[in-house]
Coordinates of C-alpha atoms and ligand atoms in Angstrom, one line a residue:
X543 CA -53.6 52.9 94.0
X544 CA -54.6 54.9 91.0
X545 CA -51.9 57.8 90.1
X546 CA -54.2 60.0 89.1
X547 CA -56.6 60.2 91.8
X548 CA -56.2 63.8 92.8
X549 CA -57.3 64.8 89.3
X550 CA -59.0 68.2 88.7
X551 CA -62.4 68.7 89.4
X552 CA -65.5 67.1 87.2
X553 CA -66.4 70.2 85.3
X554 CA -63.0 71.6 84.5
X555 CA -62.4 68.4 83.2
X556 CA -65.0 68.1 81.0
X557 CA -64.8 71.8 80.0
X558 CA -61.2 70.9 78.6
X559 CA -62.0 67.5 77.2
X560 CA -64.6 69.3 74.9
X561 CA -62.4 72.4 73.8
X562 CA -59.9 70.3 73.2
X563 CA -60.3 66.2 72.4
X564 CA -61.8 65.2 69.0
X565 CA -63.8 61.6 70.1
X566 CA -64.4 58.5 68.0
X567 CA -67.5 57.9 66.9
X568 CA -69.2 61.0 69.0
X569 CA -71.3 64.0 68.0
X570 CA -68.9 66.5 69.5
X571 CA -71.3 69.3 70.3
X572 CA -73.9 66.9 71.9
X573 CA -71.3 65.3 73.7
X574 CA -69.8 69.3 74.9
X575 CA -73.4 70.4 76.1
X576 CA -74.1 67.2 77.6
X577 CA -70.1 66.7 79.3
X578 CA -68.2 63.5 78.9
X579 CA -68.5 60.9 81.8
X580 CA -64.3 60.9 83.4
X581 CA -63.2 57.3 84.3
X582 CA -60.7 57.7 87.0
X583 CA -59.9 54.2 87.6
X584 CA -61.3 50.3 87.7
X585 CA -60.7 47.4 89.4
X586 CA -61.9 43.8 88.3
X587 CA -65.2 44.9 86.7
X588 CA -65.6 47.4 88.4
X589 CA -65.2 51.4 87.4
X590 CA -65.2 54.8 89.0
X591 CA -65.7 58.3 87.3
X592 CA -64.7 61.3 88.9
X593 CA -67.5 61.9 91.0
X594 CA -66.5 58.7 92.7
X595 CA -69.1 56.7 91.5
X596 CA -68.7 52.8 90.9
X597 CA -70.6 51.2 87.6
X598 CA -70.4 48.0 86.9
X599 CA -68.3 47.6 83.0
X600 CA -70.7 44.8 81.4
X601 CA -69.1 45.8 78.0
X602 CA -65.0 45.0 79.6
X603 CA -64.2 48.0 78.5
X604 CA -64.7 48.5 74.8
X605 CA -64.8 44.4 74.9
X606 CA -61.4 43.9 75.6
X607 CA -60.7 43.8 79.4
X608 CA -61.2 40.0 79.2
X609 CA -59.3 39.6 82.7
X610 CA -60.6 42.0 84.7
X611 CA -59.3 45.2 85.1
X612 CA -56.4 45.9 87.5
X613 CA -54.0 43.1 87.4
X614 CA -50.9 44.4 88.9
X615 CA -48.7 41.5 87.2
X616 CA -49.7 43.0 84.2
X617 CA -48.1 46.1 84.8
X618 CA -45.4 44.8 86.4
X619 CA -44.7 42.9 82.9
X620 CA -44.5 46.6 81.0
X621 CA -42.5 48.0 83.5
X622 CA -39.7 45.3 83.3
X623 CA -40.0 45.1 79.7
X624 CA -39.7 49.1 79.2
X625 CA -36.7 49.1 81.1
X626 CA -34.8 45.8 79.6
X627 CA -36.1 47.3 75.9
X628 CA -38.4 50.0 75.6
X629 CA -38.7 49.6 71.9
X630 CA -36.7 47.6 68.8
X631 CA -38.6 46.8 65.5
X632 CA -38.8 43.9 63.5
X633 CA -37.7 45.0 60.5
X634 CA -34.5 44.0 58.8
X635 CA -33.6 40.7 60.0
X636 CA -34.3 41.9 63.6
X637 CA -36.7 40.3 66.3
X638 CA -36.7 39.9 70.5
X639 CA -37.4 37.9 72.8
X640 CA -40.9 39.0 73.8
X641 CA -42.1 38.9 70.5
X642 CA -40.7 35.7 69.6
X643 CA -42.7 34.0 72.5
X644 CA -45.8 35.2 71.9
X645 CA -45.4 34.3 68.0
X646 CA -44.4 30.8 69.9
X647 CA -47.6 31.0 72.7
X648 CA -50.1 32.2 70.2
X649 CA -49.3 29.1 67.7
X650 CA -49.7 26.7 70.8
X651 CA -53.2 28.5 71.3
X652 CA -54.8 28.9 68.4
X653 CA -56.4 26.3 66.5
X654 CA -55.4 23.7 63.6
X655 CA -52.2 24.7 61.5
X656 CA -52.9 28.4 62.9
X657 CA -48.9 29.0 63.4
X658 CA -47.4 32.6 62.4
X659 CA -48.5 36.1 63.7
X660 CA -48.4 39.1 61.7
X661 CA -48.5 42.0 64.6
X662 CA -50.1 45.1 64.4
X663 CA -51.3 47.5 66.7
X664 CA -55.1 46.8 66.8
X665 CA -57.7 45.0 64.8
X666 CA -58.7 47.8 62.4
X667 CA -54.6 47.6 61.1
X668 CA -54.3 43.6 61.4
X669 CA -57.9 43.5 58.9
X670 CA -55.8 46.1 56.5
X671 CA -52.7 43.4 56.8
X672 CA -55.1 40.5 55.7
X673 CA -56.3 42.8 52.8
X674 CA -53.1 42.9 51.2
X675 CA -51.9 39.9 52.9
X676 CA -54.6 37.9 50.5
X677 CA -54.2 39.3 47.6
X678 CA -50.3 39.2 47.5
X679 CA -51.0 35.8 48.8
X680 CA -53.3 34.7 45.4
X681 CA -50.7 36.6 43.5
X682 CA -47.6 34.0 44.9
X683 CA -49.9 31.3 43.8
X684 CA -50.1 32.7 40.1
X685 CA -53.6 34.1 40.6
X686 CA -53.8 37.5 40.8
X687 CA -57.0 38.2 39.5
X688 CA -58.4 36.8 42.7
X689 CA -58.4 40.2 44.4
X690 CA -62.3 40.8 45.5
X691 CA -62.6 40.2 49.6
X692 CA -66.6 39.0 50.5
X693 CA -67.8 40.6 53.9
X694 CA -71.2 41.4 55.6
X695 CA -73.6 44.3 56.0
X696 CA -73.7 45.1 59.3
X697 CA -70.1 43.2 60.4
X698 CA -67.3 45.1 61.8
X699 CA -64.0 45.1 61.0
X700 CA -62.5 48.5 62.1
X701 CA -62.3 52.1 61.8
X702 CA -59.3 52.2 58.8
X703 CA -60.2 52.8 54.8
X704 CA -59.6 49.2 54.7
X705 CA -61.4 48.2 58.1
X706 CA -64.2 50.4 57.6
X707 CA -64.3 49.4 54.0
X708 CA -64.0 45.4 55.4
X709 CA -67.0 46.4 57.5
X710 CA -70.5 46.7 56.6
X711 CA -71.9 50.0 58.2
X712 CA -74.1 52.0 56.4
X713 CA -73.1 54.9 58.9
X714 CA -69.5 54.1 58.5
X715 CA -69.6 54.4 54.4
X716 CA -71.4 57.6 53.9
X717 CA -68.3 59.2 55.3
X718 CA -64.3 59.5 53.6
X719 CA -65.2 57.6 50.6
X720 CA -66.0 54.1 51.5
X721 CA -66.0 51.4 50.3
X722 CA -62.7 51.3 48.5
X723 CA -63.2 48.7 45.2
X724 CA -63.1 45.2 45.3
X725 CA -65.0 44.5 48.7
X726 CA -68.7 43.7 48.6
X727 CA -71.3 42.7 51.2
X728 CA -74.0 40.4 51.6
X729 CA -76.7 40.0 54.1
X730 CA -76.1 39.3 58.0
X731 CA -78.1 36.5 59.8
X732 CA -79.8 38.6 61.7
X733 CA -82.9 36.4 62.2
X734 CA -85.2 39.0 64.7
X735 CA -84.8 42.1 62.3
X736 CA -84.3 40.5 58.5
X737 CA -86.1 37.0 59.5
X738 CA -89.5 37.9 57.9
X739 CA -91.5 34.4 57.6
X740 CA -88.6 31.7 57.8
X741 CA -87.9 30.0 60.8
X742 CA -84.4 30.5 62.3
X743 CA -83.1 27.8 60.9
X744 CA -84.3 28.3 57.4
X745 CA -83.0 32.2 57.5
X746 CA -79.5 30.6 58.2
X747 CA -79.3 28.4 55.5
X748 CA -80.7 31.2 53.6
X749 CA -78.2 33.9 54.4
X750 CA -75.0 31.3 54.3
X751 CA -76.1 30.3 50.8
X752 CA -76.2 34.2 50.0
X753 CA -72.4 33.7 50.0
X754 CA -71.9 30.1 47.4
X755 CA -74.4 32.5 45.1
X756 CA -71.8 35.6 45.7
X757 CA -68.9 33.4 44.9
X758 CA -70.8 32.2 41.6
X759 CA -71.5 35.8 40.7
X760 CA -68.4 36.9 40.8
X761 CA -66.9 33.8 39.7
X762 CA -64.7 32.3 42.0
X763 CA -61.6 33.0 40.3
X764 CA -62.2 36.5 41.2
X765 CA -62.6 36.2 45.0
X766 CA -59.7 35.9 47.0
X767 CA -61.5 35.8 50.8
X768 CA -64.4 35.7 52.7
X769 CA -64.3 37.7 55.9
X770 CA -66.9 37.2 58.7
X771 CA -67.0 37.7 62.6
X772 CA -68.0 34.4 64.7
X773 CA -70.3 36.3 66.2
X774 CA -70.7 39.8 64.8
X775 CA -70.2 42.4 67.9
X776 CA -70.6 46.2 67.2
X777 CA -73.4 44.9 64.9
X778 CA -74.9 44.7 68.2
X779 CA -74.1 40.7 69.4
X780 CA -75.9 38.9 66.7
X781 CA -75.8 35.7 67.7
X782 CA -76.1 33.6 63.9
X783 CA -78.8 30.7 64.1
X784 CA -77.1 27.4 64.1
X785 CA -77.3 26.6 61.0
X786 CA -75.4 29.2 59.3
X787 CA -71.6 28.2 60.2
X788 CA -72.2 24.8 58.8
X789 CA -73.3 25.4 55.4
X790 CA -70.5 28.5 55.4
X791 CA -68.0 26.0 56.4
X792 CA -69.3 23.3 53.6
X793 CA -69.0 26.2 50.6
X794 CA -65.7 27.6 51.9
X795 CA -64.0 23.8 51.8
X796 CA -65.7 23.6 48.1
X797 CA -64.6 27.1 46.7
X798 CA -61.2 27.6 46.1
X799 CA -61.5 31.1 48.6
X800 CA -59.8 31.7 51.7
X801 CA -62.1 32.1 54.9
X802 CA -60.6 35.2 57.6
X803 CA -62.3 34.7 60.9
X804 CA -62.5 37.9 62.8
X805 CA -61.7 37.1 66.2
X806 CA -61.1 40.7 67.4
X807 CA -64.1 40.0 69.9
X808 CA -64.7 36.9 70.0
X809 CA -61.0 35.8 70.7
X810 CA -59.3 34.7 73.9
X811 CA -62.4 33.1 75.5
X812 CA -65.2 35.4 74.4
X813 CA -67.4 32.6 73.4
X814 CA -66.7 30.4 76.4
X815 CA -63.5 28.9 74.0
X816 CA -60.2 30.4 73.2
X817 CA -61.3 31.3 69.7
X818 CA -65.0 31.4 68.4
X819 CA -63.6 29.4 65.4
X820 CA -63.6 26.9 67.9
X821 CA -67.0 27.3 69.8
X822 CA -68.0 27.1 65.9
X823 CA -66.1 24.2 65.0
X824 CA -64.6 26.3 62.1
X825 CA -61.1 26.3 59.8
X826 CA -59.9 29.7 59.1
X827 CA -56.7 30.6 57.0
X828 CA -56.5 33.6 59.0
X829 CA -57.7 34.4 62.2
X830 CA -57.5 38.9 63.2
X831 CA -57.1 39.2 66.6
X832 CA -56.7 42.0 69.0
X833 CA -58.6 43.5 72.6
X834 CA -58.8 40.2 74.4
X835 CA -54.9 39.9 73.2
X836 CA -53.7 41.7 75.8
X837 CA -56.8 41.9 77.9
X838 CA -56.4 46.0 76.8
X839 CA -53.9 46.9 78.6
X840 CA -51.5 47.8 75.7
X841 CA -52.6 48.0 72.2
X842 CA -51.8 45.2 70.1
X843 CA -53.1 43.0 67.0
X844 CA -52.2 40.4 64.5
X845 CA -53.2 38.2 61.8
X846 CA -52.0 34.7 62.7
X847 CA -51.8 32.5 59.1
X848 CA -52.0 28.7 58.6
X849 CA -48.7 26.7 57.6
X850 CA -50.2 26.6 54.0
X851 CA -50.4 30.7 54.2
X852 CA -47.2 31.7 55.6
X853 CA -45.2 29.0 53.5
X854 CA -47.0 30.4 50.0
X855 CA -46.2 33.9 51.6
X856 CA -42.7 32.5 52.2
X857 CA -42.0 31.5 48.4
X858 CA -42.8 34.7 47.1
X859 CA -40.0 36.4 48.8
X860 CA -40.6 40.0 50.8
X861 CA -43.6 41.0 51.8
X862 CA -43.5 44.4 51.3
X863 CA -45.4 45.7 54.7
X864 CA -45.2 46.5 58.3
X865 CA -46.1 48.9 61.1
X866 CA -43.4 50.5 63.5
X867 CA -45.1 48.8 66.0
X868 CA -45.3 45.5 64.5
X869 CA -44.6 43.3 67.9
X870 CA -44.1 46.2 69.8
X871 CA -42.1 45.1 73.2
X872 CA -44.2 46.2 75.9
X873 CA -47.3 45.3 74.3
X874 CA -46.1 41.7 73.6
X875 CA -44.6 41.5 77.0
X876 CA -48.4 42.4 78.7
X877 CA -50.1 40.2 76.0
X878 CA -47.5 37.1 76.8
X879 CA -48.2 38.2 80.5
X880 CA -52.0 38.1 80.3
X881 CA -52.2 34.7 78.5
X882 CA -50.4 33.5 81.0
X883 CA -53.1 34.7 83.4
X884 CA -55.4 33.4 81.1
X885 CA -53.6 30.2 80.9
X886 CA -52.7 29.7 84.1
X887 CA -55.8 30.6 86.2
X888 CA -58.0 28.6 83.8
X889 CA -60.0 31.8 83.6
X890 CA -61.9 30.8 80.1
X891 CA -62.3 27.1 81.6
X892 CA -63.7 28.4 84.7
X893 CA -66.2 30.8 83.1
X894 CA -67.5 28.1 80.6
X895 CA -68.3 26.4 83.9
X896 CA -70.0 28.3 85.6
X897 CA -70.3 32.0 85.1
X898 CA -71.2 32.0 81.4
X899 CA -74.3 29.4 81.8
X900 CA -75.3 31.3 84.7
X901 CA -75.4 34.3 83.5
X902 CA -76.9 32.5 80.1
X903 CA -80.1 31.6 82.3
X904 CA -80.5 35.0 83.8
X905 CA -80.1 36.5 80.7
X906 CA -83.0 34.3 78.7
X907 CA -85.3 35.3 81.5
X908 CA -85.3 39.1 80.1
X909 CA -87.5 37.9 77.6
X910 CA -90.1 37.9 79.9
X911 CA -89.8 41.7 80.1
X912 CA -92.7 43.7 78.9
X913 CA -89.8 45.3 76.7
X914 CA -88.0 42.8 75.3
X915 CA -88.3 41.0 72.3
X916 CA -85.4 38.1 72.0
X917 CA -82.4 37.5 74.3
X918 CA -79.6 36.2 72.5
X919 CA -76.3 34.9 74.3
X920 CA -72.6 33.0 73.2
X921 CA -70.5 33.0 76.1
X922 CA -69.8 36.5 77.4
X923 CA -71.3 37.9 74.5
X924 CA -75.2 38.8 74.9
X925 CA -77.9 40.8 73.6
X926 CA -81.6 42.0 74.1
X927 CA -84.2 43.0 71.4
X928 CA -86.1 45.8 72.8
X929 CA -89.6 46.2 71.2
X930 CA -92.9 47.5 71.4
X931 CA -94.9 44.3 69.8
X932 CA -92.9 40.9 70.3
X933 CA -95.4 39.0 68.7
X934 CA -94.6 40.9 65.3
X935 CA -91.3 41.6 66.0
X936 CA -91.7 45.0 65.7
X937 CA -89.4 48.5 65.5
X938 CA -90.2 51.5 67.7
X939 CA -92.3 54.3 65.7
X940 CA -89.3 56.7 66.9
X941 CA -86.4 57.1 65.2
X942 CA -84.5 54.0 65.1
X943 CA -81.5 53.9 68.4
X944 CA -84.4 56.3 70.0
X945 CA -85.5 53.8 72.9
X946 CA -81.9 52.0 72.9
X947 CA -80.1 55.3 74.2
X948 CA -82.9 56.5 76.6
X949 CA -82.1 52.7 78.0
X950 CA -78.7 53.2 77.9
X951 CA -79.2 56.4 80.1
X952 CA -80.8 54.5 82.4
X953 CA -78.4 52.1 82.6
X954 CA -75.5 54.5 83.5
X955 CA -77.6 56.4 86.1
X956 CA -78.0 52.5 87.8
X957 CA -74.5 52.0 88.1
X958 CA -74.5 49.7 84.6
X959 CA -72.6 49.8 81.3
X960 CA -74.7 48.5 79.1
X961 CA -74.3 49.6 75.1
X962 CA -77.1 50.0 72.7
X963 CA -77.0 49.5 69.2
X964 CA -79.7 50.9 67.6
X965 CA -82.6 49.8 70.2
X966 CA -81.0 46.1 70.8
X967 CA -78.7 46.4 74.3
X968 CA -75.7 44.8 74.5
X969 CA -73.4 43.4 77.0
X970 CA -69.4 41.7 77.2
X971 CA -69.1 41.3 80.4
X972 CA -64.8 40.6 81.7
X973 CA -64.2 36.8 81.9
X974 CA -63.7 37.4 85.4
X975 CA -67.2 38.3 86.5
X976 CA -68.8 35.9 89.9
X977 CA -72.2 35.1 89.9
X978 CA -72.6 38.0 92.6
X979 CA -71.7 40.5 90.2
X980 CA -74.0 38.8 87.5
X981 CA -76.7 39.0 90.1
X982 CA -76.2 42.6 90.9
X983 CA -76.0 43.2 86.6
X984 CA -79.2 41.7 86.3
X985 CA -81.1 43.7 88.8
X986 CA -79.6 46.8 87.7
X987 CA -80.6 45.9 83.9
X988 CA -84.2 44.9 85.2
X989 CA -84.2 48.1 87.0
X990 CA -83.3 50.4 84.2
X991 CA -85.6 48.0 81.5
X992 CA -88.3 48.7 83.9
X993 CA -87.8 52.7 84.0
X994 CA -87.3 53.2 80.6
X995 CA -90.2 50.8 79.5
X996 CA -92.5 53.2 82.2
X997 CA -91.0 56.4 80.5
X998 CA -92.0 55.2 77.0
X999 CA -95.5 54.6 78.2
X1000 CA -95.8 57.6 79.8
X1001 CA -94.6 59.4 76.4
X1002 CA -96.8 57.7 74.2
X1003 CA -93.4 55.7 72.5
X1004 CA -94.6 52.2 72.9
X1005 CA -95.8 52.2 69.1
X1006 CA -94.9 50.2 66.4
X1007 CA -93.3 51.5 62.9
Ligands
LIG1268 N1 -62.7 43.7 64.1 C1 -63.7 43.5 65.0 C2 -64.6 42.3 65.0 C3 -63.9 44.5 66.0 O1 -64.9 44.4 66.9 C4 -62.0 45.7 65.0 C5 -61.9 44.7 64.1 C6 -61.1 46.9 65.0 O2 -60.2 46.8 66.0 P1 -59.4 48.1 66.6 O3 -58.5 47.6 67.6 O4 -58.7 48.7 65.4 O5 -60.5 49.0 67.1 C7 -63.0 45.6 66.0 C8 -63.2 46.7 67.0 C9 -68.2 49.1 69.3 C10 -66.8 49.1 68.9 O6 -68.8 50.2 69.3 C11 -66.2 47.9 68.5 C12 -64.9 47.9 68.1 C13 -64.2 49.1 68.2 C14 -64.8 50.3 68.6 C15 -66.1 50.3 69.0 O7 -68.8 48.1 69.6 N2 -64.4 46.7 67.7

């Protein structure tokens, strides 16, 4: 039963949410003239807003609701865990039990020599941990000149100076200052918009090699990491062709560099494997986790180190960092909980199966769509150009994220949330999703692809740059 169902009416909500709550990435007066959409409550992938209507959450919340929403175990876990301890740190020689078994679960979980968490509260902190964590971590080896970190345009690593300096968003570094020194970018394998002439294959070779000739700039005993999502997510589910992990894993393993795989999104079954690094066949020093962690349902994040990591880390005596919330009770208490779930219930196993490769199908028939240019899909993870000339691969003459927000309008009014990123549309659906849902996804997709592709012939829009 959700608590707050007698909440106030629609409009006197919004009218208070916009004189009074600053949003993330929003355009506050747009968002005030056009009124925020209230979630009052959701159950397995499934939500309702205050006007009681249900949509279907293809994007698990902000991709993190990897179980489904609603698992009353879950809150059962924070509830007993608030009342045996609400709160201890982990500071000074202290620790607890709930944080000492999800140190122990995660090491049995994650790949390889993957062994010791480093918690935080989210992904955007855990990324500012590996920052220094790398440096100080080149330094203990008698290096500390390797200090620059190697990252991609167009990757996400979170919303902190050092996140949003990790990340490669143009948006993101015109504001506060950004990037601080000593992180640089290179290209994203983004084969539909950057490909030009090459085939896939070639681009990915291409793009990974963009990294051994970084390295060689900069001379590799001035790089300490390179940082990288499996599959990049908020870029807007760039799937990278197959070549590219290879040849990234052949120059990591020959420059002396360490490799952080961002597993904020791709992590706890994403890809249709635990990690992406795995899906990948990939060796990581450091993996950043968060989202999937707990399924969202408390806010928690880490950095979980190889043996060869933490022991260097361990010779050079304190490591001079931590968040009050560093393996915060509750939140480890509903993250041990939902692995568990996870664990238990085979929920990744079972949508490896059968839901992800059904929906993969469904999915790679929206190509047909007058609209649609590729269809890209990992797992629960999955993307759709949108486009006025496949053939050329074309943009939109309109602005670009024109078409892909009068589609994501669309979406919304059929009962679907579906994100776009500029004009590609992008789904993450919860692991938990049947093939009835998928069905009912599908149609609403088609349904909105069709509208918006009528409205943009009707207006004239279906021109190319
Ligand atoms: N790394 C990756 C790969 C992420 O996707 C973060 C780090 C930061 O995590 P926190 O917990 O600090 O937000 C993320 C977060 C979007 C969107 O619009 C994506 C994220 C966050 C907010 C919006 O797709 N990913």
């Amino acid at each position: 039963m959700n608590i707050r169902a007698n909440h106030a009416p629609t409009a006197e909500l919004q009218a208070l949410d916009a004189a009074h709550h600053l949003h993330p990435f929003s355009d506050s007066r747009n968002l005030a003239k056009r009124g925020v959409r209230v979630i009052t409550g959701a159950d397995g992938v499934w939500l309702t807003d205050s006007d009681g209507v249900d949509m279907i959450d293809a994007m698990s919340g902000l991709w993190c609701v990897n179980i489904g929403h609603g698992r009353r175990e879950l809150a059962d876990a924070a509830h007993a865990q608030m009342l045996q301890l609400s709160y201890y740190n982990t500071f000074f020689m202290t620790s607890h039990p709930a944080v000492i078994e999800l140190s122990a679960k995660l090491a049995e979980l994650a790949p390889g020599t993957l062994n010791h968490t480093f918690f935080a509260s989210g992904g955007s902190e855990a990324n500012d941990t590996n920052i220094r964590l790398v440096r100080h971590y080149w330094a203990a080896k008698g290096k500390p000149e390797k200090q620059v970190i190697i990252s991609r345009k167009n990757g996400y690593h979170g919303s902190t100076v050092g996140g949003g300096s990790l990340g490669g968003m143009a948006a993101m570094h015109k504001q506060g200052g950004l990037p601080i020194p000593g992180i640089v970018h290179i290209d994203q394998p983004d084969w539909w918009s950057e490909g030009g002439d090459m085939s896939s294959e070639e681009f990915g070779l291409a793009r990974a090699r963009q990294l051994e000739a970084k390295i060689d700039e900069l001379g590799e005993d001035k790089v300490a990491a390179f940082i990288a999502e499996p599959v990049q997510g908020a870029g807007g589910v760039i799937v990278p062709p197959e070549t590219y992990w290879p040849e990234v894993r052949r120059i990591c393993a020959e420059r002396d560099i360490l490799f952080i795989a961002d597993e904020v999104i791709t992590g706890f079954g994403r890809t249709g494997r635990m990690f992406g690094v795995e899906t990948y066949e990939l060796a990581p020093d450091i993996i950043t986790i968060a989202k999937g962690l707990s399924s969202g349902y408390a806010p928690i994040g880490g950095s979980v180190v190889t043996d060869e990591v933490a022991e260097t880390l361990a010779d050079a005596g304190d490591f001079n960092h931590g968040y009050t919330y560093s393996g915060h009770p509750v939140a480890c208490a509903v993250a041990l909980e939902n692995l568990r779930i996870m664990t238990e219930e085979k929920i990744v196993e079972e949508a490896a199966a059968d839901a992800m490769p059904y929906l993969a199908e469904k999915w790679g028939q929206l190509v047909d769509h007058p609209l649609v240019g590729e269809a890209k899909i990992k797992g629960f993870m999955a993307s759709i150009a949108l486009t006025p000339d496949k053939a050329a691969r074309a943009k939109f003459a309109s602005p670009e994220g024109t078409v892909g927000l009068r589609c994501r309008d669309r979406c919304f009014s059929n009962g679907l949330v579906m994100r776009h990123v500029k004009d590609r549309m992008i789904i993450a659906p919860p692991l938990v999703i049947n093939r009835e849902e998928i069905d009912t996804l599908i149609e609403r997709a088609v349904k909105s692809l069709d509208e918006t592709h009528a409205a943009l012939e009707a207006d004239g829009m279906m021109v190319s740059a």
